PDB file of C-alpha atoms in Angstrom:
ATOM      1  CA  MET U   1      -0.029  -0.058   0.036  1.00  0.00           C
ATOM      2  CA  LYS U   2       2.847   2.327   0.789  1.00  0.00           C
ATOM      3  CA  LYS U   3       4.392   1.778  -2.717  1.00  0.00           C
ATOM      4  CA  PHE U   4       1.038   2.577  -4.344  1.00  0.00           C
ATOM      5  CA  ALA U   5       0.788   5.814  -2.427  1.00  0.00           C
ATOM      6  CA  ILE U   6       4.269   6.834  -3.489  1.00  0.00           C
ATOM      7  CA  ALA U   7       3.477   5.975  -7.092  1.00  0.00           C
ATOM      8  CA  ALA U   8       0.254   7.921  -6.867  1.00  0.00           C
ATOM      9  CA  ALA U   9       2.093  10.948  -5.414  1.00  0.00           C
ATOM     10  CA  SER U  10       4.693  10.741  -8.103  1.00  0.00           C
ATOM     11  CA  LEU U  11       2.091  10.806 -10.878  1.00  0.00           C
ATOM     12  CA  PHE U  12       0.322  13.762  -9.216  1.00  0.00           C
ATOM     13  CA  VAL U  13       3.612  15.681  -9.192  1.00  0.00           C
ATOM     14  CA  LEU U  14       4.409  14.797 -12.766  1.00  0.00           C
ATOM     15  CA  SER U  15       0.997  15.786 -13.996  1.00  0.00           C
ATOM     16  CA  GLY U  16       1.517  19.167 -12.295  1.00  0.00           C
ATOM     17  CA  VAL U  17       4.789  19.609 -14.165  1.00  0.00           C
ATOM     18  CA  ALA U  18       3.103  18.798 -17.438  1.00  0.00           C
ATOM     19  CA  ALA U  19       0.363  21.402 -16.836  1.00  0.00           C
ATOM     20  CA  CYS U  20       2.891  24.194 -16.234  1.00  0.00           C
ATOM     21  CA  GLY U  21       2.716  25.204 -19.941  1.00  0.00           C
ATOM     22  CA  GLU U  22       5.484  25.867 -22.290  1.00  0.00           C
ATOM     23  CA  SER U  23       9.027  24.911 -21.335  1.00  0.00           C
ATOM     24  CA  ALA U  24      11.919  27.074 -22.151  1.00  0.00           C
ATOM     25  CA  ALA U  25      12.789  24.791 -25.012  1.00  0.00           C
ATOM     26  CA  ASP U  26       9.327  25.257 -26.376  1.00  0.00           C
ATOM     27  CA  LYS U  27       9.600  28.991 -26.216  1.00  0.00           C
ATOM     28  CA  ALA U  28      13.071  29.102 -27.827  1.00  0.00           C
ATOM     29  CA  ALA U  29      11.989  26.695 -30.626  1.00  0.00           C
ATOM     30  CA  GLU U  30       8.932  28.833 -31.245  1.00  0.00           C
ATOM     31  CA  SER U  31      11.049  31.938 -31.389  1.00  0.00           C
ATOM     32  CA  ARG U  32      13.466  30.305 -33.920  1.00  0.00           C
ATOM     33  CA  ALA U  33      10.489  29.041 -35.868  1.00  0.00           C
ATOM     34  CA  ASP U  34       8.972  32.545 -36.119  1.00  0.00           C
ATOM     35  CA  ALA U  35      12.297  33.891 -37.371  1.00  0.00           C
ATOM     36  CA  VAL U  36      12.581  31.146 -39.994  1.00  0.00           C
ATOM     37  CA  GLU U  37       9.026  31.933 -41.166  1.00  0.00           C
ATOM     38  CA  ALA U  38       9.641  35.693 -41.256  1.00  0.00           C
ATOM     39  CA  THR U  39      12.875  35.216 -43.265  1.00  0.00           C
ATOM     40  CA  GLY U  40      11.114  32.920 -45.679  1.00  0.00           C
ATOM     41  CA  GLU U  41       8.259  35.393 -46.065  1.00  0.00           C
ATOM     42  CA  ALA U  42      10.664  38.237 -46.655  1.00  0.00           C
ATOM     43  CA  ARG U  43      12.537  36.313 -49.243  1.00  0.00           C
ATOM     44  CA  ALA U  44       9.188  35.345 -50.998  1.00  0.00           C
ATOM     45  CA  ASP U  45       8.054  38.958 -51.012  1.00  0.00           C
ATOM     46  CA  GLN U  46      11.364  39.911 -52.829  1.00  0.00           C
ATOM     47  CA  LEU U  47      10.760  37.157 -55.366  1.00  0.00           C
ATOM     48  CA  GLU U  48       7.217  38.341 -55.846  1.00  0.00           C
ATOM     49  CA  ALA U  49       8.463  41.926 -56.350  1.00  0.00           C
ATOM     50  CA  GLN U  50      10.853  40.670 -58.947  1.00  0.00           C
ATOM     51  CA  ALA U  51       8.122  38.745 -60.540  1.00  0.00           C
ATOM     52  CA  ASP U  52       6.008  41.934 -60.814  1.00  0.00           C
ATOM     53  CA  ALA U  53       8.911  43.555 -62.684  1.00  0.00           C
ATOM     54  CA  ALA U  54       9.665  40.552 -64.981  1.00  0.00           C
ATOM     55  CA  PRO U  55       9.703  41.320 -68.688  1.00  0.00           C
ATOM     56  CA  THR U  56       7.899  38.157 -69.651  1.00  0.00           C
ATOM     57  CA  ASN U  57       4.955  36.102 -68.338  1.00  0.00           C
ATOM     58  CA  ALA U  58       7.198  33.037 -68.223  1.00  0.00           C
ATOM     59  CA  GLN U  59       9.722  34.714 -66.001  1.00  0.00           C
ATOM     60  CA  GLU U  60       6.963  36.180 -63.789  1.00  0.00           C
ATOM     61  CA  ASP U  61       5.426  32.701 -63.386  1.00  0.00           C
ATOM     62  CA  ALA U  62       8.747  31.106 -62.617  1.00  0.00           C
ATOM     63  CA  LEU U  63       9.517  33.662 -59.951  1.00  0.00           C
ATOM     64  CA  ASN U  64       6.084  33.372 -58.442  1.00  0.00           C
ATOM     65  CA  ARG U  65       6.509  29.564 -58.220  1.00  0.00           C
ATOM     66  CA  GLN U  66       9.903  30.060 -56.641  1.00  0.00           C
ATOM     67  CA  ALA U  67       8.380  32.422 -54.081  1.00  0.00           C
ATOM     68  CA  ASP U  68       5.740  29.921 -53.184  1.00  0.00           C
ATOM     69  CA  GLN U  69       8.329  27.219 -52.856  1.00  0.00           C
ATOM     70  CA  VAL U  70      10.496  29.358 -50.651  1.00  0.00           C
ATOM     71  CA  GLU U  71       7.506  30.210 -48.326  1.00  0.00           C
ATOM     72  CA  GLU U  72       6.471  26.507 -48.169  1.00  0.00           C
ATOM     73  CA  ASN U  73       9.990  25.359 -47.312  1.00  0.00           C
ATOM     74  CA  ALA U  74      10.201  28.005 -44.571  1.00  0.00           C
ATOM     75  CA  ASP U  75       6.835  26.971 -43.110  1.00  0.00           C
ATOM     76  CA  ARG U  76       7.881  23.292 -43.219  1.00  0.00           C
ATOM     77  CA  ARG U  77      11.255  24.069 -41.486  1.00  0.00           C
ATOM     78  CA  ALA U  78       9.483  26.166 -38.852  1.00  0.00           C
ATOM     79  CA  ASP U  79       7.149  23.259 -38.090  1.00  0.00           C
ATOM     80  CA  GLN U  80      10.097  20.934 -37.740  1.00  0.00           C
ATOM     81  CA  ILE U  81      11.828  23.342 -35.392  1.00  0.00           C
ATOM     82  CA  GLU U  82       8.652  23.675 -33.170  1.00  0.00           C
ATOM     83  CA  GLN U  83       8.263  19.910 -33.160  1.00  0.00           C
ATOM     84  CA  GLN U  84      11.798  19.322 -32.128  1.00  0.00           C
ATOM     85  CA  GLY U  85      11.449  21.966 -29.407  1.00  0.00           C
ATOM     86  CA  GLY U  86       8.258  20.223 -28.177  1.00  0.00           C
ATOM     87  CA  ASN U  87      10.132  16.993 -27.902  1.00  0.00           C
ATOM     88  CA  ALA U  88      13.258  18.470 -26.206  1.00  0.00           C
ATOM     89  CA  ASP U  89      11.396  18.430 -22.813  1.00  0.00           C
ATOM     90  CA  GLY U  90      10.741  14.683 -22.991  1.00  0.00           C
ATOM     91  CA  GLY U  91       7.311  15.101 -24.489  1.00  0.00           C
ATOM     92  CA  MET U  92       5.799  16.892 -21.505  1.00  0.00           C
ATOM     93  CA  THR U  93       4.366  19.686 -23.586  1.00  0.00           C
ATOM     94  CA  THR U  94       4.126  18.237 -27.059  1.00  0.00           C
ATOM     95  CA  ASN U  95       0.377  18.827 -27.096  1.00  0.00           C
ATOM     96  CA  ASN U  96       1.034  22.300 -28.342  1.00  0.00           C
ATOM     97  CA  THR U  97       3.326  21.460 -31.141  1.00  0.00           C
ATOM     98  CA  PRO U  98       2.294  21.040 -34.737  1.00  0.00           C
ATOM     99  CA  THR U  99       2.381  17.828 -36.637  1.00  0.00           C
ATOM    100  CA  THR U 100       4.648  17.636 -39.669  1.00  0.00           C
ATOM    101  CA  ASN U 101       2.071  16.062 -41.891  1.00  0.00           C
TER     102      ASN U 101
END
């Protein structure tokens, strides 16, 4: 019975830790992910501006596709960073991390 009480108390303490919210690793990962997304978006904006000034429709289309790809890659990388940050704390706060599907 004493072992059961210790086990129950341990689970109670661990559940309290899990409920504390984002860990420092989560916050750092989220900050890095935000920076990756912002950089990707800025680069995509530059490519779109070049597309607007392109002399031909083919060049414009190619630059717009490249801008879309840059933004998609940045979003995918940001999701990976957030996922890794969520897993850095042993999975205690992974309920707030996105899936990479």
